[in-house]
């Protein structure tokens, strides 16, 4: 019986795929061997075939290519502007903020207020989530 490896890095698995492909092992056999050592959730048979095809086409890098995600519209300047509006009137709604900052979705505005500023709605007012000790005594 072989020792199993629980959480392998992607580049480690890709290196094994490249090594076994160089030894002319078929993709189905590579998958069987990977599942035997790296347990069931290692990678799919289709992904192994994809990597084998790429290695056969001349790819030598075992690391995934960097992917560009969706660009974020939230930056520090925008957060500062939202904070400024927020401090002007704490009896605002997310809808009122959305009217001011229509380039941001309501969901993102709500996340800015609740996650970045750490505020919660309380009696139609936005208050800090954690009250200081002075306010707790009152």
Tab-separated table of N, CA, C and O in Angstrom:
chain	number	residue	atom	x	y	z
A	1	UNK	N	0.846	-1.188	0.000
A	1	UNK	CA	0.000	0.000	0.000
A	1	UNK	C	0.883	1.240	0.000
A	1	UNK	O	1.929	1.281	0.613
A	2	UNK	N	0.404	2.285	-0.683
A	2	UNK	CA	1.153	3.526	-0.792
A	2	UNK	C	0.704	4.519	0.260
A	2	UNK	O	-0.415	4.466	0.748
A	3	UNK	N	1.584	5.442	0.577
A	3	UNK	CA	1.234	6.542	1.456
A	3	UNK	C	0.426	7.557	0.643
A	3	UNK	O	0.777	7.873	-0.481
A	4	UNK	N	-0.667	8.078	1.208
A	4	UNK	CA	-1.484	9.046	0.484
A	4	UNK	C	-1.096	10.458	0.897
A	4	UNK	O	-0.649	10.702	2.011
A	5	UNK	N	-1.291	11.399	-0.024
A	5	UNK	CA	-1.012	12.810	0.217
A	5	UNK	C	-2.347	13.537	0.152
A	5	UNK	O	-3.046	13.480	-0.857
A	6	UNK	N	-2.692	14.228	1.229
A	6	UNK	CA	-4.037	14.779	1.359
A	6	UNK	C	-4.294	16.034	0.527
A	6	UNK	O	-5.287	16.113	-0.169
A	7	UNK	N	-3.436	17.018	0.576
A	7	UNK	CA	-3.732	18.298	-0.062
A	7	UNK	C	-2.554	18.750	-0.923
A	7	UNK	O	-1.780	19.613	-0.515
A	8	UNK	N	-2.415	18.203	-2.127
A	8	UNK	CA	-1.261	18.553	-2.950
A	8	UNK	C	-1.441	19.910	-3.630
A	8	UNK	O	-2.558	20.357	-3.880
A	9	UNK	N	-0.327	20.566	-3.905
A	9	UNK	CA	-0.363	21.808	-4.680
A	9	UNK	C	-0.643	21.471	-6.139
A	9	UNK	O	-0.289	20.389	-6.620
A	10	UNK	N	-1.288	22.386	-6.849
A	10	UNK	CA	-1.624	22.158	-8.259
A	10	UNK	C	-0.376	21.921	-9.101
A	10	UNK	O	-0.360	21.054	-9.972
A	11	UNK	N	0.681	22.695	-8.825
A	11	UNK	CA	1.896	22.540	-9.619
A	11	UNK	C	2.556	21.188	-9.358
A	11	UNK	O	3.192	20.612	-10.242
A	12	UNK	N	2.379	20.659	-8.161
A	12	UNK	CA	2.917	19.333	-7.841
A	12	UNK	C	2.221	18.260	-8.686
A	12	UNK	O	2.871	17.396	-9.276
A	13	UNK	N	0.910	18.345	-8.760
A	13	UNK	CA	0.142	17.378	-9.546
A	13	UNK	C	0.494	17.521	-11.023
A	13	UNK	O	0.681	16.530	-11.734
A	14	UNK	N	0.619	18.757	-11.485
A	14	UNK	CA	0.972	18.985	-12.886
A	14	UNK	C	2.364	18.464	-13.211
A	14	UNK	O	2.616	17.977	-14.319
A	15	UNK	N	3.275	18.550	-12.243
A	15	UNK	CA	4.621	18.005	-12.449
A	15	UNK	C	4.576	16.489	-12.597
A	15	UNK	O	5.287	15.916	-13.428
A	16	UNK	N	3.742	15.850	-11.795
A	16	UNK	CA	3.597	14.400	-11.894
A	16	UNK	C	2.988	14.031	-13.247
A	16	UNK	O	3.429	13.070	-13.894
A	17	UNK	N	2.004	14.804	-13.693
A	17	UNK	CA	1.392	14.556	-15.007
A	17	UNK	C	2.441	14.684	-16.095
A	17	UNK	O	2.541	13.842	-16.993
A	18	UNK	N	3.255	15.728	-16.003
A	18	UNK	CA	4.304	15.933	-17.018
A	18	UNK	C	5.316	14.792	-17.001
A	18	UNK	O	5.742	14.296	-18.039
A	19	UNK	N	5.712	14.364	-15.806
A	19	UNK	CA	6.672	13.274	-15.671
A	19	UNK	C	6.125	11.980	-16.266
A	19	UNK	O	6.796	11.308	-17.064
A	20	UNK	N	4.891	11.626	-15.901
A	20	UNK	CA	4.310	10.383	-16.408
A	20	UNK	C	4.033	10.457	-17.908
A	20	UNK	O	4.145	9.454	-18.610
A	21	UNK	N	3.690	11.647	-18.399
A	21	UNK	CA	3.498	11.810	-19.836
A	21	UNK	C	4.820	11.608	-20.575
A	21	UNK	O	4.845	11.032	-21.662
A	22	UNK	N	5.912	12.077	-19.999
A	22	UNK	CA	7.225	11.885	-20.623
A	22	UNK	C	7.602	10.402	-20.676
A	22	UNK	O	8.330	9.985	-21.580
A	23	UNK	N	7.078	9.629	-19.727
A	23	UNK	CA	7.316	8.184	-19.732
A	23	UNK	C	6.315	7.447	-20.621
A	23	UNK	O	6.267	6.226	-20.611
A	24	UNK	N	5.501	8.208	-21.387
A	24	UNK	CA	4.511	7.667	-22.330
A	24	UNK	C	3.404	6.876	-21.640
A	24	UNK	O	2.889	5.889	-22.176
A	25	UNK	N	3.015	7.315	-20.438
A	25	UNK	CA	1.895	6.696	-19.731
A	25	UNK	C	0.611	7.343	-20.249
A	25	UNK	O	0.543	8.548	-20.441
A	26	UNK	N	-0.410	6.552	-20.486
A	26	UNK	CA	-1.690	7.039	-21.016
A	26	UNK	C	-2.400	7.898	-19.961
A	26	UNK	O	-2.268	7.669	-18.757
A	27	UNK	N	-3.192	8.901	-20.409
A	27	UNK	CA	-3.887	9.775	-19.459
A	27	UNK	C	-4.800	9.036	-18.477
A	27	UNK	O	-4.883	9.413	-17.310
A	28	UNK	N	-5.472	7.992	-18.911
A	28	UNK	CA	-6.342	7.231	-17.999
A	28	UNK	C	-5.520	6.573	-16.894
A	28	UNK	O	-5.935	6.542	-15.724
A	29	UNK	N	-4.349	6.076	-17.230
A	29	UNK	CA	-3.475	5.464	-16.234
A	29	UNK	C	-2.888	6.526	-15.301
A	29	UNK	O	-2.730	6.284	-14.101
A	30	UNK	N	-2.589	7.707	-15.853
A	30	UNK	CA	-2.100	8.804	-15.008
A	30	UNK	C	-3.167	9.162	-13.977
A	30	UNK	O	-2.874	9.319	-12.785
A	31	UNK	N	-4.416	9.257	-14.425
A	31	UNK	CA	-5.514	9.569	-13.509
A	31	UNK	C	-5.639	8.506	-12.433
A	31	UNK	O	-5.807	8.824	-11.247
A	32	UNK	N	-5.550	7.240	-12.813
A	32	UNK	CA	-5.662	6.160	-11.834
A	32	UNK	C	-4.557	6.257	-10.786
A	32	UNK	O	-4.799	6.113	-9.591
A	33	UNK	N	-3.337	6.535	-11.227
A	33	UNK	CA	-2.217	6.632	-10.292
A	33	UNK	C	-2.344	7.857	-9.378
A	33	UNK	O	-2.031	7.782	-8.188
A	34	UNK	N	-2.815	8.971	-9.937
A	34	UNK	CA	-2.986	10.167	-9.117
A	34	UNK	C	-4.050	9.961	-8.051
A	34	UNK	O	-3.882	10.383	-6.902
A	35	UNK	N	-5.149	9.317	-8.416
A	35	UNK	CA	-6.209	9.048	-7.449
A	35	UNK	C	-5.706	8.107	-6.361
A	35	UNK	O	-6.048	8.248	-5.183
A	36	UNK	N	-4.845	7.187	-6.727
A	36	UNK	CA	-4.300	6.231	-5.766
A	36	UNK	C	-3.443	6.929	-4.715
A	36	UNK	O	-3.507	6.582	-3.529
A	37	UNK	N	-2.667	7.916	-5.129
A	37	UNK	CA	-1.763	8.590	-4.199
A	37	UNK	C	-2.395	9.836	-3.574
A	37	UNK	O	-2.300	10.060	-2.377
A	38	UNK	N	-3.031	10.660	-4.392
A	38	UNK	CA	-3.538	11.946	-3.922
A	38	UNK	C	-5.002	11.918	-3.509
A	38	UNK	O	-5.601	12.971	-3.327
A	39	UNK	N	-5.603	10.760	-3.400
A	39	UNK	CA	-6.984	10.569	-2.988
A	39	UNK	C	-7.925	11.090	-4.082
A	39	UNK	O	-7.500	11.703	-5.043
A	40	UNK	N	-9.201	10.883	-3.940
A	40	UNK	CA	-10.206	11.088	-4.982
A	40	UNK	C	-10.278	12.503	-5.552
A	40	UNK	O	-10.479	12.695	-6.733
A	41	UNK	N	-10.141	13.538	-4.740
A	41	UNK	CA	-10.431	14.891	-5.195
A	41	UNK	C	-9.244	15.598	-5.852
A	41	UNK	O	-9.145	16.809	-5.815
A	42	UNK	N	-8.353	14.865	-6.475
A	42	UNK	CA	-7.142	15.474	-7.022
A	42	UNK	C	-7.429	16.280	-8.285
A	42	UNK	O	-7.203	17.469	-8.325
A	43	UNK	N	-7.910	15.677	-9.332
A	43	UNK	CA	-8.265	16.353	-10.572
A	43	UNK	C	-9.066	15.384	-11.429
A	43	UNK	O	-9.036	14.184	-11.208
A	44	UNK	N	-9.737	15.915	-12.416
A	44	UNK	CA	-10.574	15.060	-13.250
A	44	UNK	C	-9.757	14.468	-14.392
A	44	UNK	O	-8.678	14.964	-14.736
A	45	UNK	N	-10.300	13.427	-14.977
A	45	UNK	CA	-9.653	12.771	-16.106
A	45	UNK	C	-9.543	13.729	-17.296
A	45	UNK	O	-8.536	13.751	-17.996
A	46	UNK	N	-10.562	14.559	-17.493
A	46	UNK	CA	-10.544	15.525	-18.596
A	46	UNK	C	-9.449	16.570	-18.438
A	46	UNK	O	-8.800	16.971	-19.411
A	47	UNK	N	-9.221	17.020	-17.212
A	47	UNK	CA	-8.157	18.001	-16.973
A	47	UNK	C	-6.782	17.368	-17.209
A	47	UNK	O	-5.869	18.022	-17.706
A	48	UNK	N	-6.649	16.107	-16.863
A	48	UNK	CA	-5.374	15.419	-17.113
A	48	UNK	C	-5.134	15.334	-18.610
A	48	UNK	O	-4.023	15.592	-19.091
A	49	UNK	N	-6.172	15.012	-19.360
A	49	UNK	CA	-6.032	14.959	-20.824
A	49	UNK	C	-5.654	16.338	-21.383
A	49	UNK	O	-4.841	16.441	-22.300
A	50	UNK	N	-6.227	17.387	-20.822
A	50	UNK	CA	-5.906	18.746	-21.262
A	50	UNK	C	-4.433	19.065	-21.001
A	50	UNK	O	-3.733	19.574	-21.872
A	51	UNK	N	-3.956	18.751	-19.788
A	51	UNK	CA	-2.560	19.024	-19.452
A	51	UNK	C	-1.614	18.179	-20.303
A	51	UNK	O	-0.574	18.669	-20.754
A	52	UNK	N	-1.967	16.915	-20.532
A	52	UNK	CA	-1.122	16.056	-21.374
A	52	UNK	C	-1.038	16.638	-22.782
A	52	UNK	O	0.044	16.690	-23.382
A	53	UNK	N	-2.159	17.098	-23.304
A	53	UNK	CA	-2.155	17.715	-24.634
A	53	UNK	C	-1.279	18.954	-24.682
A	53	UNK	O	-0.535	19.171	-25.645
A	54	UNK	N	-1.340	19.766	-23.637
A	54	UNK	CA	-0.512	20.969	-23.591
A	54	UNK	C	0.969	20.624	-23.490
A	54	UNK	O	1.808	21.268	-24.133
A	55	UNK	N	1.298	19.613	-22.696
A	55	UNK	CA	2.705	19.205	-22.584
A	55	UNK	C	3.201	18.622	-23.906
A	55	UNK	O	4.345	18.833	-24.295
A	56	UNK	N	2.330	17.907	-24.597
A	56	UNK	CA	2.725	17.350	-25.904
A	56	UNK	C	2.890	18.450	-26.957
A	56	UNK	O	3.637	18.276	-27.914
A	57	UNK	N	2.179	19.575	-26.767
A	57	UNK	CA	2.299	20.702	-27.692
A	57	UNK	C	3.514	21.579	-27.392
A	57	UNK	O	3.735	22.574	-28.062
A	58	UNK	N	4.270	21.229	-26.359
A	58	UNK	CA	5.502	21.960	-26.071
A	58	UNK	C	5.486	22.781	-24.800
A	58	UNK	O	6.469	23.462	-24.499
A	59	UNK	N	4.415	22.759	-24.045
A	59	UNK	CA	4.388	23.516	-22.791
A	59	UNK	C	5.346	22.888	-21.787
A	59	UNK	O	5.405	21.668	-21.647
A	60	UNK	N	6.093	23.732	-21.082
A	60	UNK	CA	7.029	23.220	-20.078
A	60	UNK	C	6.691	23.719	-18.682
A	60	UNK	O	7.138	23.134	-17.701
A	61	UNK	N	5.917	24.777	-18.586
A	61	UNK	CA	5.575	25.363	-17.294
A	61	UNK	C	4.447	24.568	-16.651
A	61	UNK	O	3.412	24.331	-17.265
A	62	UNK	N	4.628	24.185	-15.399
A	62	UNK	CA	3.606	23.394	-14.709
A	62	UNK	C	2.658	24.265	-13.883
A	62	UNK	O	1.700	23.765	-13.314
A	63	UNK	N	2.914	25.565	-13.845
A	63	UNK	CA	2.056	26.475	-13.087
A	63	UNK	C	0.930	26.981	-13.983
A	63	UNK	O	1.114	27.184	-15.177
A	64	UNK	N	-0.245	27.207	-13.375
A	64	UNK	CA	-1.369	27.779	-14.111
A	64	UNK	C	-1.029	29.200	-14.523
A	64	UNK	O	-0.312	29.912	-13.818
A	65	UNK	N	-1.586	29.622	-15.642
A	65	UNK	CA	-1.385	30.993	-16.088
A	65	UNK	C	-2.198	31.922	-15.195
A	65	UNK	O	-3.271	31.567	-14.728
A	66	UNK	N	-1.681	33.112	-14.978
A	66	UNK	CA	-2.401	34.099	-14.181
A	66	UNK	C	-3.637	34.544	-14.950
A	66	UNK	O	-3.577	34.815	-16.141
A	67	UNK	N	-4.744	34.569	-14.265
A	67	UNK	CA	-5.993	34.961	-14.894
A	67	UNK	C	-6.364	36.352	-14.420
A	67	UNK	O	-6.196	36.689	-13.254
A	68	UNK	N	-6.876	37.116	-15.326
A	68	UNK	CA	-7.351	38.435	-14.928
A	68	UNK	C	-8.822	38.311	-14.560
A	68	UNK	O	-9.633	37.843	-15.334
A	69	UNK	N	-9.129	38.707	-13.361
A	69	UNK	CA	-10.514	38.649	-12.915
A	69	UNK	C	-11.248	39.902	-13.326
A	69	UNK	O	-10.721	40.780	-14.012
A	70	UNK	N	-12.450	39.982	-12.924
A	70	UNK	CA	-13.248	41.161	-13.212
A	70	UNK	C	-12.664	42.320	-12.408
A	70	UNK	O	-12.470	42.216	-11.197
A	71	UNK	N	-12.407	43.449	-13.055
A	71	UNK	CA	-11.810	44.567	-12.324
A	71	UNK	C	-12.780	45.137	-11.303
A	71	UNK	O	-13.977	45.261	-11.569
A	72	UNK	N	-12.261	45.478	-10.173
A	72	UNK	CA	-13.089	46.014	-9.108
A	72	UNK	C	-13.291	47.505	-9.310
A	72	UNK	O	-12.363	48.238	-9.643
A	73	UNK	N	-14.513	47.977	-9.095
A	73	UNK	CA	-14.794	49.400	-9.204
A	73	UNK	C	-14.536	50.098	-7.876
A	73	UNK	O	-14.524	51.321	-7.806
A	74	UNK	N	-14.320	49.320	-6.825
A	74	UNK	CA	-14.120	49.884	-5.504
A	74	UNK	C	-12.631	50.183	-5.320
A	74	UNK	O	-11.789	49.306	-5.448
A	75	UNK	N	-12.333	51.437	-5.032
A	75	UNK	CA	-10.966	51.823	-4.705
A	75	UNK	C	-11.006	52.715	-3.470
A	75	UNK	O	-12.073	53.066	-2.971
A	76	UNK	N	-9.841	53.086	-2.974
A	76	UNK	CA	-9.786	53.852	-1.731
A	76	UNK	C	-10.444	55.227	-1.873
A	76	UNK	O	-11.081	55.715	-0.936
A	77	UNK	N	-10.300	55.843	-3.030
A	77	UNK	CA	-10.928	57.146	-3.249
A	77	UNK	C	-12.440	57.068	-3.195
A	77	UNK	O	-13.106	57.931	-2.599
A	78	UNK	N	-12.988	56.031	-3.809
A	78	UNK	CA	-14.435	55.845	-3.807
A	78	UNK	C	-14.940	55.531	-2.403
A	78	UNK	O	-15.983	56.052	-1.979
A	79	UNK	N	-14.203	54.722	-1.674
A	79	UNK	CA	-14.588	54.404	-0.293
A	79	UNK	C	-14.562	55.669	0.560
A	79	UNK	O	-15.437	55.880	1.398
A	80	UNK	N	-13.583	56.546	0.321
A	80	UNK	CA	-13.510	57.797	1.072
A	80	UNK	C	-14.724	58.687	0.762
A	80	UNK	O	-15.281	59.330	1.659
A	81	UNK	N	-15.141	58.719	-0.510
A	81	UNK	CA	-16.319	59.520	-0.878
A	81	UNK	C	-17.583	58.958	-0.237
A	81	UNK	O	-18.437	59.711	0.255
A	82	UNK	N	-17.718	57.641	-0.230
A	82	UNK	CA	-18.874	57.012	0.408
A	82	UNK	C	-18.846	57.311	1.905
A	82	UNK	O	-19.872	57.633	2.511
A	83	UNK	N	-17.679	57.273	2.512
A	83	UNK	CA	-17.542	57.561	3.945
A	83	UNK	C	-17.930	59.006	4.238
A	83	UNK	O	-18.579	59.293	5.245
A	84	UNK	N	-17.559	59.923	3.351
A	84	UNK	CA	-17.910	61.326	3.529
A	84	UNK	C	-19.424	61.505	3.506
A	84	UNK	O	-19.997	62.182	4.365
A	85	UNK	N	-20.090	60.904	2.522
A	85	UNK	CA	-21.560	60.972	2.447
A	85	UNK	C	-22.184	60.314	3.665
A	85	UNK	O	-23.194	60.781	4.202
A	86	UNK	N	-21.573	59.241	4.099
A	86	UNK	CA	-22.064	58.488	5.236
A	86	UNK	C	-22.036	59.340	6.495
A	86	UNK	O	-22.967	59.341	7.285
A	87	UNK	N	-20.980	60.107	6.682
A	87	UNK	CA	-20.839	60.929	7.885
A	87	UNK	C	-21.752	62.164	7.856
A	87	UNK	O	-22.071	62.702	8.906
A	88	UNK	N	-22.144	62.605	6.669
A	88	UNK	CA	-23.051	63.753	6.570
A	88	UNK	C	-24.414	63.430	7.189
A	88	UNK	O	-24.997	64.253	7.883
A	89	UNK	N	-24.919	62.245	6.904
A	89	UNK	CA	-26.250	61.881	7.377
A	89	UNK	C	-26.273	60.386	7.626
A	89	UNK	O	-26.218	59.589	6.698
A	90	UNK	N	-26.379	60.008	8.878
A	90	UNK	CA	-26.388	58.583	9.188
A	90	UNK	C	-27.765	57.959	9.014
A	90	UNK	O	-27.918	56.767	9.102
A	91	UNK	N	-28.768	58.768	8.788
A	91	UNK	CA	-30.109	58.234	8.547
A	91	UNK	C	-30.336	58.071	7.051
A	91	UNK	O	-31.309	58.549	6.502
A	92	UNK	N	-29.430	57.413	6.426
A	92	UNK	CA	-29.535	57.202	4.985
A	92	UNK	C	-29.951	55.763	4.725
A	92	UNK	O	-29.909	54.925	5.623
A	93	UNK	N	-30.340	55.538	3.525
A	93	UNK	CA	-30.604	54.171	3.087
A	93	UNK	C	-29.595	53.833	2.005
A	93	UNK	O	-28.954	54.718	1.424
A	94	UNK	N	-29.460	52.576	1.740
A	94	UNK	CA	-28.562	52.142	0.671
A	94	UNK	C	-29.066	52.703	-0.656
A	94	UNK	O	-28.281	53.077	-1.523
A	95	UNK	N	-30.363	52.820	-0.785
A	95	UNK	CA	-30.943	53.399	-2.007
A	95	UNK	C	-30.501	54.852	-2.193
A	95	UNK	O	-30.202	55.290	-3.298
A	96	UNK	N	-30.445	55.620	-1.107
A	96	UNK	CA	-29.985	57.010	-1.190
A	96	UNK	C	-28.514	57.065	-1.608
A	96	UNK	O	-28.125	57.913	-2.408
A	97	UNK	N	-27.708	56.162	-1.078
A	97	UNK	CA	-26.301	56.098	-1.498
A	97	UNK	C	-26.196	55.700	-2.955
A	97	UNK	O	-25.340	56.200	-3.676
A	98	UNK	N	-27.054	54.791	-3.375
A	98	UNK	CA	-27.037	54.348	-4.769
A	98	UNK	C	-27.371	55.504	-5.707
A	98	UNK	O	-26.807	55.603	-6.798
A	99	UNK	N	-28.266	56.400	-5.287
A	99	UNK	CA	-28.577	57.573	-6.103
A	99	UNK	C	-27.359	58.473	-6.267
A	99	UNK	O	-27.159	59.085	-7.314
A	100	UNK	N	-26.526	58.550	-5.233
A	100	UNK	CA	-25.313	59.366	-5.286
A	100	UNK	C	-24.194	58.679	-6.079
A	100	UNK	O	-23.433	59.329	-6.779
A	101	UNK	N	-24.069	57.358	-5.899
A	101	UNK	CA	-22.992	56.577	-6.526
A	101	UNK	C	-23.599	55.506	-7.421
A	101	UNK	O	-23.574	54.315	-7.100
A	102	UNK	N	-24.130	55.912	-8.538
A	102	UNK	CA	-24.834	54.968	-9.408
A	102	UNK	C	-23.887	54.012	-10.135
A	102	UNK	O	-24.328	53.020	-10.699
A	103	UNK	N	-22.569	54.276	-10.125
A	103	UNK	CA	-21.631	53.372	-10.793
A	103	UNK	C	-21.367	52.107	-9.970
A	103	UNK	O	-20.782	51.165	-10.463
A	104	UNK	N	-21.832	52.105	-8.722
A	104	UNK	CA	-21.641	50.951	-7.843
A	104	UNK	C	-23.001	50.313	-7.595
A	104	UNK	O	-23.995	51.014	-7.418
A	105	UNK	N	-23.030	49.006	-7.544
A	105	UNK	CA	-24.294	48.322	-7.276
A	105	UNK	C	-24.679	48.488	-5.805
A	105	UNK	O	-23.842	48.785	-4.948
A	106	UNK	N	-25.947	48.260	-5.523
A	106	UNK	CA	-26.433	48.370	-4.147
A	106	UNK	C	-25.769	47.331	-3.251
A	106	UNK	O	-25.470	47.606	-2.087
A	107	UNK	N	-25.529	46.165	-3.809
A	107	UNK	CA	-24.895	45.107	-3.033
A	107	UNK	C	-23.495	45.509	-2.601
A	107	UNK	O	-23.100	45.310	-1.443
A	108	UNK	N	-22.731	46.091	-3.522
A	108	UNK	CA	-21.369	46.518	-3.199
A	108	UNK	C	-21.398	47.664	-2.195
A	108	UNK	O	-20.589	47.706	-1.265
A	109	UNK	N	-22.342	48.586	-2.353
A	109	UNK	CA	-22.476	49.670	-1.376
A	109	UNK	C	-22.790	49.123	0.010
A	109	UNK	O	-22.230	49.578	1.011
A	110	UNK	N	-23.679	48.154	0.071
A	110	UNK	CA	-24.017	47.547	1.365
A	110	UNK	C	-22.791	46.872	1.968
A	110	UNK	O	-22.550	46.978	3.181
A	111	UNK	N	-22.000	46.200	1.154
A	111	UNK	CA	-20.779	45.559	1.652
A	111	UNK	C	-19.777	46.581	2.155
A	111	UNK	O	-19.101	46.350	3.162
A	112	UNK	N	-19.662	47.718	1.467
A	112	UNK	CA	-18.747	48.771	1.920
A	112	UNK	C	-19.169	49.269	3.299
A	112	UNK	O	-18.351	49.386	4.217
A	113	UNK	N	-20.466	49.544	3.457
A	113	UNK	CA	-20.959	50.084	4.726
A	113	UNK	C	-20.831	49.059	5.842
A	113	UNK	O	-20.394	49.385	6.951
A	114	UNK	N	-21.175	47.811	5.559
A	114	UNK	CA	-21.175	46.814	6.632
A	114	UNK	C	-19.799	46.198	6.882
A	114	UNK	O	-19.439	45.956	8.028
A	115	UNK	N	-19.019	45.952	5.830
A	115	UNK	CA	-17.731	45.277	6.016
A	115	UNK	C	-16.575	46.245	6.232
A	115	UNK	O	-15.756	46.045	7.125
A	116	UNK	N	-16.496	47.281	5.419
A	116	UNK	CA	-15.367	48.215	5.545
A	116	UNK	C	-15.552	49.166	6.723
A	116	UNK	O	-14.628	49.440	7.462
A	117	UNK	N	-16.788	49.707	6.862
A	117	UNK	CA	-17.040	50.654	7.942
A	117	UNK	C	-17.503	49.961	9.217
A	117	UNK	O	-17.542	50.564	10.275
A	118	UNK	N	-17.907	48.698	9.084
A	118	UNK	CA	-18.347	47.882	10.220
A	118	UNK	C	-19.557	48.502	10.929
A	118	UNK	O	-19.597	48.601	12.148
A	119	UNK	N	-20.547	48.935	10.161
A	119	UNK	CA	-21.770	49.501	10.704
A	119	UNK	C	-22.939	48.571	10.447
A	119	UNK	O	-22.945	47.807	9.496
A	120	UNK	N	-23.963	48.674	11.329
A	120	UNK	CA	-25.195	47.922	11.185
A	120	UNK	C	-26.370	48.873	11.330
A	120	UNK	O	-26.280	49.880	12.033
A	121	UNK	N	-27.472	48.538	10.721
A	121	UNK	CA	-28.683	49.360	10.812
A	121	UNK	C	-29.338	49.101	12.167
A	121	UNK	O	-29.538	47.948	12.566
A	122	UNK	N	-29.670	50.194	12.880
A	122	UNK	CA	-30.311	50.060	14.177
A	122	UNK	C	-31.246	51.253	14.363
A	122	UNK	O	-30.784	52.398	14.402
A	123	UNK	N	-32.540	51.021	14.444
A	123	UNK	CA	-33.544	52.075	14.634
A	123	UNK	C	-33.370	53.194	13.616
A	123	UNK	O	-33.248	54.367	13.969
A	124	UNK	N	-33.314	52.823	12.367
A	124	UNK	CA	-33.171	53.731	11.232
A	124	UNK	C	-31.907	54.581	11.298
A	124	UNK	O	-31.840	55.662	10.771
A	125	UNK	N	-30.911	54.102	11.987
A	125	UNK	CA	-29.616	54.767	12.089
A	125	UNK	C	-28.521	53.736	11.904
A	125	UNK	O	-28.638	52.612	12.348
A	126	UNK	N	-27.441	54.151	11.303
A	126	UNK	CA	-26.281	53.265	11.158
A	126	UNK	C	-25.374	53.507	12.352
A	126	UNK	O	-24.929	54.617	12.608
A	127	UNK	N	-25.130	52.456	13.097
A	127	UNK	CA	-24.299	52.561	14.296
A	127	UNK	C	-23.142	51.580	14.177
A	127	UNK	O	-23.238	50.581	13.459
A	128	UNK	N	-22.058	51.844	14.910
A	128	UNK	CA	-20.946	50.884	14.881
A	128	UNK	C	-21.389	49.529	15.411
A	128	UNK	O	-22.200	49.440	16.330
A	129	UNK	N	-20.851	48.492	14.836
A	129	UNK	CA	-21.226	47.143	15.247
A	129	UNK	C	-20.801	46.881	16.689
A	129	UNK	O	-21.542	46.340	17.481
A	130	UNK	N	-19.597	47.286	17.017
A	130	UNK	CA	-19.096	47.101	18.370
A	130	UNK	C	-19.066	48.466	19.057
A	130	UNK	O	-18.325	49.354	18.659
A	131	UNK	N	-19.873	48.638	20.083
A	131	UNK	CA	-19.901	49.901	20.799
A	131	UNK	C	-18.707	49.984	21.742
A	131	UNK	O	-18.309	48.981	22.342
A	132	UNK	N	-18.142	51.181	21.900
A	132	UNK	CA	-17.054	51.334	22.867
A	132	UNK	C	-17.583	51.163	24.287
A	132	UNK	O	-18.796	51.264	24.543
A	133	UNK	N	-16.686	50.941	25.222
A	133	UNK	CA	-17.083	50.720	26.620
A	133	UNK	C	-17.852	51.913	27.201
A	133	UNK	O	-18.751	51.751	28.003
A	134	UNK	N	-17.506	53.119	26.779
A	134	UNK	CA	-18.174	54.321	27.274
A	134	UNK	C	-19.655	54.282	26.921
A	134	UNK	O	-20.523	54.560	27.746
A	135	UNK	N	-19.981	53.885	25.693
A	135	UNK	CA	-21.370	53.823	25.275
A	135	UNK	C	-22.104	52.652	25.904
A	135	UNK	O	-23.321	52.713	26.108
A	136	UNK	N	-21.379	51.588	26.200
A	136	UNK	CA	-22.027	50.435	26.826
A	136	UNK	C	-22.477	50.800	28.252
A	136	UNK	O	-23.477	50.282	28.736
A	137	UNK	N	-21.716	51.658	28.923
A	137	UNK	CA	-22.058	52.049	30.291
A	137	UNK	C	-23.327	52.909	30.321
A	137	UNK	O	-24.065	52.882	31.282
A	138	UNK	N	-23.555	53.698	29.267
A	138	UNK	CA	-24.751	54.536	29.208
A	138	UNK	C	-25.950	53.687	28.931
A	138	UNK	O	-27.032	53.866	29.222
